[in-house]
Coordinates of C-alpha atoms in Angstrom, one line a residue:
M28 CA -5.0 5.1 22.7
Q29 CA -4.3 7.3 19.8
S30 CA -2.1 4.8 18.0
R31 CA -4.9 2.2 18.0
I32 CA -8.0 4.2 18.1
H33 CA -7.3 6.0 14.9
S34 CA -7.0 2.8 13.0
G35 CA -9.7 1.0 11.0
L36 CA -13.1 2.6 11.5
L37 CA -11.9 5.5 13.6
K38 CA -9.3 7.0 11.4
P39 CA -9.8 10.8 11.4
S40 CA -11.0 12.4 8.2
T41 CA -11.9 15.8 6.8
N42 CA -13.9 14.2 4.0
P43 CA -17.5 13.3 4.9
R44 CA -17.9 10.9 2.1
S45 CA -15.1 8.7 3.2
I46 CA -16.6 8.6 6.7
I47 CA -19.9 7.6 5.3
L48 CA -18.3 4.6 3.5
I49 CA -16.7 3.5 6.8
S50 CA -19.6 4.3 9.0
L51 CA -22.1 2.3 7.0
L52 CA -20.1 -0.8 7.7
V53 CA -20.6 -0.2 11.4
F54 CA -24.2 0.8 11.2
R55 CA -25.3 -1.7 8.7
F56 CA -22.9 -4.4 8.5
A57 CA 25.4 -1.2 -3.2
F58 CA 27.7 -0.8 -4.9
A59 CA 30.1 -2.2 -7.1
G60 CA 28.5 -2.5 -10.5
N61 CA 31.2 -0.8 -12.7
S62 CA 31.1 -3.8 -15.0
G63 CA 27.4 -3.3 -15.8
I64 CA 25.4 -6.4 -16.7
D65 CA 27.3 -9.6 -15.9
K66 CA 28.9 -11.5 -18.8
N67 CA 26.3 -14.2 -18.8
S68 CA 23.4 -11.8 -19.0
T69 CA 24.7 -9.6 -21.9
N70 CA 23.0 -11.8 -24.5
K71 CA 19.7 -11.8 -22.6
V72 CA 18.9 -8.2 -23.4
S73 CA 15.8 -8.0 -25.7
S74 CA 16.1 -7.1 -29.3
T75 CA 14.2 -3.9 -28.5
S76 CA 17.0 -2.9 -26.1
R77 CA 19.7 -3.6 -28.6
E78 CA 17.9 -1.5 -31.2
A79 CA 17.6 1.3 -28.6
T80 CA 21.4 1.6 -28.5
Q81 CA 21.2 3.2 -31.9
R82 CA 19.2 6.1 -30.6
S83 CA 18.5 8.1 -27.4
V84 CA 15.9 6.4 -25.1
T85 CA 14.3 7.3 -21.8
P86 CA 16.6 6.4 -18.9
L87 CA 15.0 3.9 -16.5
V88 CA 15.8 2.2 -13.2
F89 CA 14.3 -1.1 -12.3
V90 CA 15.0 -4.3 -10.3
S91 CA 15.7 -7.7 -11.7
R92 CA 14.7 -10.4 -9.2
N93 CA 14.4 -14.1 -9.0
P94 CA 11.0 -15.8 -8.9
V95 CA 9.3 -16.7 -5.6
K96 CA 10.2 -20.4 -4.9
N97 CA 7.8 -23.3 -4.4
V98 CA 4.5 -21.4 -5.1
A99 CA 3.9 -22.1 -8.8
Q100 CA 0.9 -24.4 -8.1
S101 CA -0.7 -22.7 -5.2
D102 CA -0.3 -19.2 -6.4
P103 CA 0.8 -18.8 -10.1
G104 CA 0.5 -15.0 -9.7
A105 CA 3.0 -14.8 -6.9
I106 CA 5.3 -11.8 -7.4
P107 CA 8.1 -10.7 -4.9
G108 CA 7.2 -7.4 -3.4
I109 CA 3.4 -7.6 -3.8
G110 CA 0.8 -8.1 -1.0
P111 CA 1.0 -9.3 2.6
Q112 CA 2.4 -12.7 1.6
Y113 CA 5.2 -11.6 -0.7
R114 CA 6.0 -7.9 0.2
T115 CA 9.1 -9.0 2.1
A116 CA 10.0 -12.1 0.1
K117 CA 13.8 -12.5 -0.2
V118 CA 14.6 -14.0 -3.5
G119 CA 17.8 -12.3 -4.6
G120 CA 18.0 -9.4 -7.1
K121 CA 19.8 -6.4 -8.6
L122 CA 19.2 -2.7 -9.2
I123 CA 19.7 -1.9 -12.9
V124 CA 19.8 1.3 -14.9
R125 CA 19.0 1.7 -18.5
R126 CA 21.0 4.6 -19.8
R127 CA 20.1 7.1 -22.6
D128 CA 22.1 5.1 -25.1
G129 CA 20.0 2.0 -24.3
T130 CA 22.7 0.1 -22.5
L131 CA 22.1 -1.6 -19.1
R132 CA 24.2 -1.2 -16.0
T133 CA 23.9 -2.9 -12.7
I134 CA 24.4 -0.4 -9.9
V135 CA 23.6 -2.5 -6.9
D136 CA 24.3 -6.3 -6.9
N137 CA 25.1 -9.0 -4.4
T138 CA 28.4 -7.5 -3.5
R139 CA 26.3 -5.0 -1.5
L140 CA 22.9 -6.5 -1.0
F141 CA 21.3 -9.9 -1.4
D142 CA 18.0 -8.4 -2.7
V143 CA 16.4 -5.1 -3.8
S144 CA 13.0 -3.7 -4.5
D145 CA 10.8 -0.6 -5.0
P146 CA 13.2 2.1 -6.4
S147 CA 12.0 5.7 -6.3
V148 CA 13.7 8.6 -8.2
S149 CA 14.3 12.0 -6.7
W150 CA 12.6 15.0 -8.4
D151 CA 15.8 16.2 -10.0
G152 CA 16.6 12.7 -11.3
A153 CA 19.9 12.5 -9.4
T154 CA 19.3 9.9 -6.7
I155 CA 17.5 6.7 -6.2
I156 CA 16.0 5.3 -2.9
F157 CA 15.0 1.7 -2.7
A158 CA 14.5 -1.2 -0.2
G159 CA 17.2 -3.7 0.3
V160 CA 18.1 -6.7 2.4
Q161 CA 21.7 -7.6 3.2
H162 CA 21.4 -11.3 3.8
P163 CA 18.5 -13.9 3.3
D164 CA 18.0 -13.8 7.1
S165 CA 18.2 -10.0 7.4
S166 CA 15.3 -7.5 7.6
W167 CA 14.5 -5.0 4.8
R168 CA 15.8 -1.5 5.1
I169 CA 15.8 1.7 3.0
Y170 CA 18.9 2.7 1.0
R171 CA 20.0 5.5 -1.3
V172 CA 22.4 5.5 -4.3
N173 CA 23.2 8.2 -6.9
A174 CA 22.0 7.6 -10.5
D175 CA 25.6 6.9 -11.6
G176 CA 26.0 4.3 -8.9
S177 CA 28.1 6.3 -6.5
G178 CA 27.1 7.3 -2.9
F179 CA 25.6 4.1 -1.7
T180 CA 24.1 4.9 1.7
Q181 CA 21.9 3.1 4.2
L182 CA 19.0 5.3 5.5
T183 CA 17.0 3.2 8.0
F184 CA 18.5 0.8 10.6
S185 CA 17.5 -2.0 13.0
N186 CA 17.6 0.5 15.9
R187 CA 14.0 0.6 17.2
S188 CA 14.0 0.8 21.0
L189 CA 10.7 -0.4 22.4
D190 CA 9.8 -2.4 25.5
L191 CA 7.6 -5.2 24.0
S192 CA 6.9 -6.9 27.4
Q193 CA 3.3 -5.5 27.5
F194 CA 2.4 -8.0 24.7
G195 CA 3.2 -11.1 26.8
A196 CA 3.3 -14.2 24.7
A197 CA 2.8 -12.2 21.5
A198 CA 5.9 -10.1 22.0
E199 CA 8.1 -12.4 20.0
R200 CA 6.1 -11.6 16.8
F201 CA 7.3 -8.0 17.0
E202 CA 11.1 -8.5 17.5
N203 CA 11.8 -8.2 13.7
Y204 CA 10.4 -5.6 11.4
D205 CA 10.8 -4.5 7.8
D206 CA 11.0 -1.2 5.9
F207 CA 9.9 -1.2 2.3
D208 CA 8.1 0.8 -0.5
P209 CA 10.1 4.1 -0.2
C210 CA 8.9 7.2 -2.0
Y211 CA 10.3 10.7 -2.2
L212 CA 8.0 13.5 -0.8
P213 CA 8.0 16.8 -2.6
D214 CA 10.2 18.4 0.1
G215 CA 12.9 15.7 -0.2
R216 CA 11.9 13.7 2.8
I217 CA 11.1 10.0 2.4
V218 CA 7.8 8.2 3.1
F219 CA 7.9 4.4 3.3
A220 CA 5.9 1.4 4.5
S221 CA 7.1 -0.5 7.6
T222 CA 6.0 -3.1 10.2
R223 CA 7.9 -1.1 12.9
H224 CA 4.7 -0.3 14.8
P225 CA 4.0 -3.5 16.7
S226 CA 0.6 -4.9 15.5
V227 CA -0.8 -8.0 13.9
A228 CA -3.4 -7.6 11.1
S229 CA -7.0 -8.8 11.8
I230 CA -6.7 -11.9 9.7
D231 CA -3.9 -14.3 8.4
H232 CA -1.5 -13.4 11.3
V233 CA 0.7 -11.1 9.2
L234 CA 2.2 -8.0 10.7
T235 CA 0.4 -4.7 10.2
S236 CA 2.1 -2.2 7.9
N237 CA 2.0 1.6 8.4
L238 CA 3.5 4.6 6.7
F239 CA 6.5 6.4 8.2
V240 CA 8.4 9.5 7.2
R241 CA 12.1 9.8 7.4
N242 CA 13.0 13.4 8.2
D243 CA 16.1 15.3 7.0
D244 CA 17.9 14.6 10.3
G245 CA 17.4 10.9 10.0
T246 CA 14.6 10.6 12.6
L247 CA 11.4 8.7 11.8
H248 CA 7.8 9.3 12.7
R249 CA 4.6 7.4 11.8
I250 CA 1.8 9.1 9.8
T251 CA -0.8 6.4 9.6
T252 CA -2.6 4.4 12.2
E253 CA -3.9 1.6 10.2
R254 CA -5.2 -1.6 11.8
N255 CA -4.2 -3.9 8.9
G256 CA -2.0 -2.3 6.3
A257 CA -0.7 0.8 4.6
E258 CA 1.7 0.2 1.7
E259 CA 2.9 1.4 -1.7
P260 CA 2.9 5.2 -1.2
A261 CA 3.0 7.5 -4.2
V262 CA 2.7 11.3 -4.6
D263 CA -0.1 13.0 -6.5
P264 CA 1.9 15.3 -8.8
R265 CA -0.8 18.0 -8.8
T266 CA -1.4 18.4 -5.1
G267 CA 1.6 16.9 -3.2
R268 CA -0.7 14.5 -1.2
V269 CA 0.3 10.9 -0.6
V270 CA -1.8 8.2 -2.2
Y271 CA -1.4 4.7 -0.9
A272 CA -3.0 1.2 -0.7
R273 CA -4.9 0.6 2.5
W274 CA -6.0 -2.9 3.6
F275 CA -9.4 -2.5 5.2
V276 CA -10.9 -5.4 7.2
N277 CA -13.8 -5.0 9.7
L278 CA -14.3 -8.2 11.7
D279 CA -17.0 -6.6 13.8
R280 CA -20.4 -6.5 12.1
P281 CA -23.7 -5.0 13.3
S282 CA -25.9 -7.3 15.4
N283 CA -29.4 -7.0 17.0
V284 CA -28.7 -9.8 19.5
T285 CA -25.6 -8.7 21.4
R286 CA -25.2 -6.2 24.2
H287 CA -23.2 -3.5 22.3
G288 CA -24.7 -4.2 18.8
I289 CA -21.7 -5.9 17.2
A290 CA -20.7 -9.5 16.7
R291 CA -18.2 -11.7 14.8
A292 CA -20.1 -15.0 14.7
E293 CA -22.0 -15.1 11.4
Y294 CA -25.2 -16.4 13.0
Q295 CA -25.3 -13.2 15.2
C296 CA -24.5 -10.7 12.4
L297 CA -26.8 -8.7 10.2
T298 CA -24.3 -8.9 7.3
Q299 CA -21.5 -11.2 6.3
D300 CA -19.4 -8.5 4.7
I301 CA -16.1 -7.8 6.4
A302 CA -14.7 -5.7 3.5
N303 CA -11.3 -7.3 3.4
V304 CA -10.1 -5.3 0.4
W305 CA -7.1 -3.0 -0.5
Q306 CA -8.3 0.4 -1.5
A307 CA -6.8 3.7 -2.7
I308 CA -6.5 6.3 0.1
T309 CA -5.0 9.8 0.0
I310 CA -3.7 11.8 3.0
K311 CA -1.5 14.8 3.5
P312 CA 2.2 14.1 4.2
D313 CA 1.5 14.6 7.9
G314 CA -1.2 11.9 7.9
E315 CA -4.2 14.2 8.0
G316 CA -7.2 14.5 5.7
L317 CA -7.8 10.8 5.0
K318 CA -10.2 10.1 2.1
M319 CA -10.7 7.7 -0.7
Y320 CA -8.8 8.7 -3.8
A321 CA -10.6 6.6 -6.5
G322 CA -12.6 3.5 -6.8
F323 CA -16.1 2.0 -7.5
P324 CA -17.6 1.7 -4.0
R325 CA -20.5 -0.5 -5.1
S326 CA -18.4 -3.6 -5.4
R327 CA -15.3 -5.1 -3.8
F328 CA -13.7 -5.7 -7.2
G329 CA -14.4 -2.1 -8.1
M330 CA -12.6 -0.9 -4.9
Q331 CA -9.6 -3.2 -5.1
T332 CA -6.4 -1.3 -5.6
Y333 CA -2.7 -1.9 -5.0
K334 CA 0.4 0.0 -6.2
P335 CA -1.6 3.2 -7.0
V336 CA 0.0 5.7 -9.3
V337 CA -1.5 9.2 -10.1
L338 CA -1.0 10.5 -13.6
H339 CA -0.4 14.2 -14.4
D340 CA -4.1 14.7 -15.1
G341 CA -5.3 13.1 -11.9
R342 CA -6.3 9.7 -13.2
M343 CA -5.1 6.8 -11.2
I344 CA -3.6 3.5 -12.5
S345 CA -3.4 0.6 -10.1
T346 CA -2.7 -3.1 -9.9
F347 CA -5.8 -5.3 -9.5
T348 CA -5.9 -8.8 -8.0
P349 CA -9.0 -11.1 -7.9
H350 CA -8.3 -11.9 -4.2
T351 CA -9.1 -8.5 -2.9
S352 CA -7.2 -9.0 0.3
M353 CA -4.2 -10.4 -1.6
T354 CA -3.9 -13.2 1.0
P355 CA -3.4 -16.1 1.2
T356 CA -3.0 -15.9 -2.6
I357 CA -2.8 -13.2 -5.2
A358 CA -4.3 -15.3 -8.1
G359 CA -2.9 -13.0 -10.9
T360 CA -2.7 -9.3 -11.5
G361 CA -4.0 -6.8 -14.0
L362 CA -4.0 -3.0 -14.6
R363 CA -6.9 -0.6 -14.5
W364 CA -7.4 3.2 -14.4
F365 CA -9.9 5.3 -12.6
K366 CA -10.9 8.9 -12.6
E367 CA -10.5 10.6 -9.3
G368 CA -13.4 10.0 -6.9
A369 CA -16.2 7.5 -7.1
N370 CA -15.8 6.2 -10.6
F371 CA -16.1 3.0 -12.7
E372 CA -12.9 1.0 -13.3
H373 CA -11.4 1.0 -16.8
Y374 CA -9.6 -2.2 -17.8
I375 CA -6.1 -1.9 -19.4
I376 CA -4.3 -5.2 -19.5
G377 CA -3.7 -8.5 -17.6
V378 CA -6.4 -10.0 -15.3
H379 CA -9.9 -8.7 -16.0
S380 CA -12.2 -8.3 -13.0
D381 CA -15.3 -8.8 -15.1
E382 CA -14.3 -12.4 -15.8
L383 CA -13.7 -13.4 -12.2
H384 CA -15.5 -14.8 -9.1
P385 CA -14.1 -13.9 -5.6
T386 CA -13.4 -17.6 -4.9
D387 CA -11.2 -18.1 -8.0
S388 CA -7.8 -19.3 -6.8
L389 CA -6.2 -20.0 -10.2
V390 CA -6.4 -17.4 -12.9
A391 CA -4.8 -17.8 -16.3
P392 CA -2.1 -15.3 -17.4
P393 CA -1.2 -12.9 -18.9
F394 CA -0.5 -10.8 -15.8
A395 CA 0.5 -7.1 -15.4
T396 CA 1.7 -5.0 -12.5
D397 CA 3.8 -2.1 -11.3
P398 CA 2.5 0.7 -13.6
V399 CA 4.1 4.1 -14.1
E400 CA 3.3 6.9 -16.5
Y401 CA 5.7 6.7 -19.5
S402 CA 4.4 9.3 -21.9
N403 CA 1.2 10.9 -23.0
E404 CA -1.5 8.1 -22.9
R405 CA 1.2 5.3 -22.5
I406 CA 2.3 3.5 -19.5
L407 CA 5.4 1.4 -18.6
F408 CA 4.7 -1.8 -16.5
S409 CA 5.8 -5.3 -15.8
Y410 CA 4.2 -8.0 -17.9
S411 CA 4.2 -11.8 -18.1
R412 CA 2.6 -13.9 -20.8
D413 CA 3.1 -17.1 -18.9
G414 CA 2.9 -16.0 -15.2
K415 CA 6.5 -17.0 -14.7
D416 CA 8.9 -14.6 -16.5
Y417 CA 8.2 -10.8 -16.2
G418 CA 9.7 -8.1 -18.5
L419 CA 9.1 -4.4 -18.9
Y420 CA 6.6 -3.4 -21.5
T421 CA 4.7 -0.3 -22.7
C422 CA 1.1 0.1 -24.0
N423 CA -1.6 2.6 -24.4
L424 CA -4.2 3.2 -21.6
N425 CA -6.6 1.0 -23.6
G426 CA -4.1 -1.9 -23.7
S427 CA -3.3 -1.5 -27.4
Q428 CA 0.2 -1.3 -29.0
L429 CA 1.9 -3.6 -26.5
R430 CA 5.7 -3.3 -26.9
K431 CA 8.5 -5.0 -25.1
V432 CA 11.2 -2.8 -23.6
I433 CA 13.5 -5.1 -21.6
D434 CA 13.1 -8.8 -20.7
L435 CA 16.1 -10.6 -19.2
L436 CA 16.0 -14.3 -19.3
G437 CA 15.0 -16.2 -16.2
T438 CA 14.4 -13.1 -13.9
L439 CA 11.5 -10.8 -13.1
E440 CA 12.0 -7.2 -14.2
L441 CA 9.8 -5.2 -11.8
D442 CA 9.3 -1.7 -10.2
A443 CA 10.5 0.3 -13.2
Q444 CA 10.8 4.1 -12.7
L445 CA 11.8 6.9 -15.2
L446 CA 15.3 8.1 -14.3
T447 CA 14.6 11.7 -15.3
A448 CA 14.0 15.0 -13.7
R449 CA 10.3 15.8 -13.0
K450 CA 8.3 18.9 -11.9
R451 CA 8.3 19.0 -8.2
P452 CA 4.7 18.8 -6.7
P453 CA 3.5 21.3 -4.2
I454 CA 5.1 21.1 -0.8
L455 CA 2.5 20.7 2.0
E456 CA 3.7 21.7 5.4
D457 CA 3.0 19.4 8.4
G458 CA 0.1 20.8 10.4
F459 CA -0.3 18.1 13.1
P460 CA 2.1 16.2 15.3
P461 CA 2.6 12.5 14.8
P462 CA 0.9 9.9 17.2
A463 CA 2.1 10.5 20.7
F464 CA 3.0 6.9 21.6
D465 CA 4.9 4.2 19.8
L466 CA 3.1 1.2 21.4
P467 CA -0.6 0.3 20.8
P468 CA -2.7 -0.4 23.9
T469 CA -3.5 -3.9 25.0
E470 CA -6.3 -5.2 27.3
D471 CA -4.1 -4.0 30.2
P472 CA -5.7 -0.8 31.5
E473 CA -2.3 0.7 32.2
T474 CA -1.5 0.7 28.5
I475 CA -4.7 2.5 27.8
A476 CA -4.1 5.3 30.3
R477 CA -0.7 6.2 28.8
N478 CA -2.3 7.5 25.6
D479 CA -6.0 7.9 26.3
V480 CA -6.9 10.1 23.4
F481 CA -8.4 9.9 19.9
R482 CA -9.9 12.3 17.4
F483 CA -12.8 11.6 15.0
D484 CA -14.3 14.3 12.8
C485 CA -17.1 14.1 10.3
L486 CA -19.0 17.1 9.0
N487 CA -22.2 15.4 8.0
I488 CA -22.9 11.6 8.1
F489 CA -26.2 12.2 6.2
I490 CA -24.6 13.7 3.1
N491 CA -25.0 11.9 -0.2
G492 CA -23.0 12.2 -3.4
A493 CA -24.4 13.3 -6.8
V494 CA -27.5 11.5 -8.1
D495 CA -25.5 9.5 -10.7
E496 CA -22.4 9.0 -8.6
P497 CA -21.7 5.3 -7.9
M498 CA -21.8 5.6 -4.2
A499 CA -23.9 3.9 -1.6
D500 CA -26.5 6.1 0.2
A501 CA -25.7 7.7 3.5
P502 CA -28.0 7.0 6.5
R503 CA -31.4 8.6 6.4
I504 CA -31.7 11.9 8.1
T505 CA -33.1 11.4 11.5
R506 CA -33.3 13.1 14.9
N507 CA -31.4 12.1 18.1
A508 CA -29.0 9.8 16.1
K509 CA -26.0 8.3 17.9
I510 CA -22.7 6.9 16.9
R511 CA -21.0 4.1 18.8
F512 CA -17.2 3.9 19.2
F513 CA -15.2 0.7 19.7
T514 CA -11.4 0.0 19.7
N515 CA -9.4 -3.0 18.8
F516 CA -6.6 -3.6 21.3
Q517 CA -3.5 -5.5 20.2
R518 CA -3.8 -9.0 21.5
Q519 CA -1.5 -10.6 24.0
N520 CA -2.4 -14.1 22.8
P521 CA -0.4 -14.7 19.6
R522 CA -3.2 -16.7 17.9
D523 CA -6.7 -15.3 18.8
P524 CA -8.2 -12.2 17.0
D525 CA -7.9 -8.9 18.8
P526 CA -10.8 -8.1 21.1
S527 CA -13.1 -5.2 20.4
I528 CA -13.8 -3.0 23.4
F529 CA -16.8 -0.6 23.6
L530 CA -15.7 3.0 24.3
R531 CA -18.7 5.3 24.2
D532 CA -21.9 6.4 22.5
A533 CA -21.9 9.9 21.1
D534 CA -24.6 12.2 19.9
V535 CA -24.8 13.1 16.2
F536 CA -25.3 16.9 15.9
P537 CA -28.6 18.0 14.3
A538 CA -26.8 19.0 11.1
G539 CA -25.1 15.6 10.9
G540 CA -21.7 16.4 12.4
V541 CA -19.7 14.0 14.6
H542 CA -16.8 15.5 16.5
Q543 CA -15.1 13.4 19.2

């Protein structure tokens, strides 16, 4: 059961505070681009880019993509590549490099791939990995290309070999899967998000995403066991740990009127809160040591994080959306920064969380997304004044001195990265093996017996943070406390929510530890 039991509430952690947060919810609630930019787009380069040709500028790589079609009224903030609804949108696009002289060159266009997204640059600045799709009806896979456009190579393939028959009528949902959001690890391997692990999220019937690592020999292994989503991995430049966006949903809430103390019907529950928020999580490259990286735990808006990026000093910048689950709509985007740990959010630019209500479905632009550290106290990001056309801009961390860098007419310039060599973060050796089985269990007892193991470690469920830390209190210290474990099996019915199955009660050690 390891591949399912670790997900959601039962993900192992070495950080007690992260366990407290989770436990309280239970207890209480391509290549041919030698010609560069095509003839028709030469005149679309912004005046800022033309001026840059007169001097040396920072080299960049970014994607230029078409807008998402037919969503302007229902979701004005829709951006290809963002959130469960649009992460695998196929709209058509190119991979473009801005060279030191300021000129632009297309290095992957439709002669190789129909669409591209999410470039990541190697630590020596020599190669670029990215997600691409060959045809509008193909699945997303990971590719690599040299910074000069040579060496176009496909890295992941549609070669998963799994017997999906255990899922019954739901098996059809898992036949196709996507790989996206690649990122270089400090040792040169690649971590990326994927829907390869067959699972459906708790709500909205979208496939669950998890993080996988591609090893040097081309083999793949999964490092997260998320129940709903793990996407947008980045590397903390100080520690070498992976920071990613995690979609946390908890349909099961505490109840005093049901047999095992949990319920989903609102009239039976002690709380209406199911979380349903993307949050910033950090793990080691082998998937161990899960804990919250940054956020304000006293509110859902304060915790909402997507596309997290860690700066050289440990501060985190991330994309904010007023629909904390990013589904079924995004409703606009903005940028904020946090100090590491439990900390207040600091507004930068775009949508402002202080002006919103969770039920807002239409939010007025300007919008901002896809941040990256550009220079000391300045960031590079994608920005739209009208919610339709996105270009690349820079600004200070307080939102001042907004400056346009590149904005091509009629397309969305997204996912910019500096195409330069950077200091390699520390390399953390893998200490634990990946999950033992590639299929999650269902209600069928035979599927449970194949992988009947999980691990849960918490040093002290009673520990609290500092007095002034914006963190909810832990459970009060008490004797003879118990913790109750459940698991969500993957449903065989393609429509109904997954059932929750009671596993066991376990004693809490006198000092507050839980080790199962």
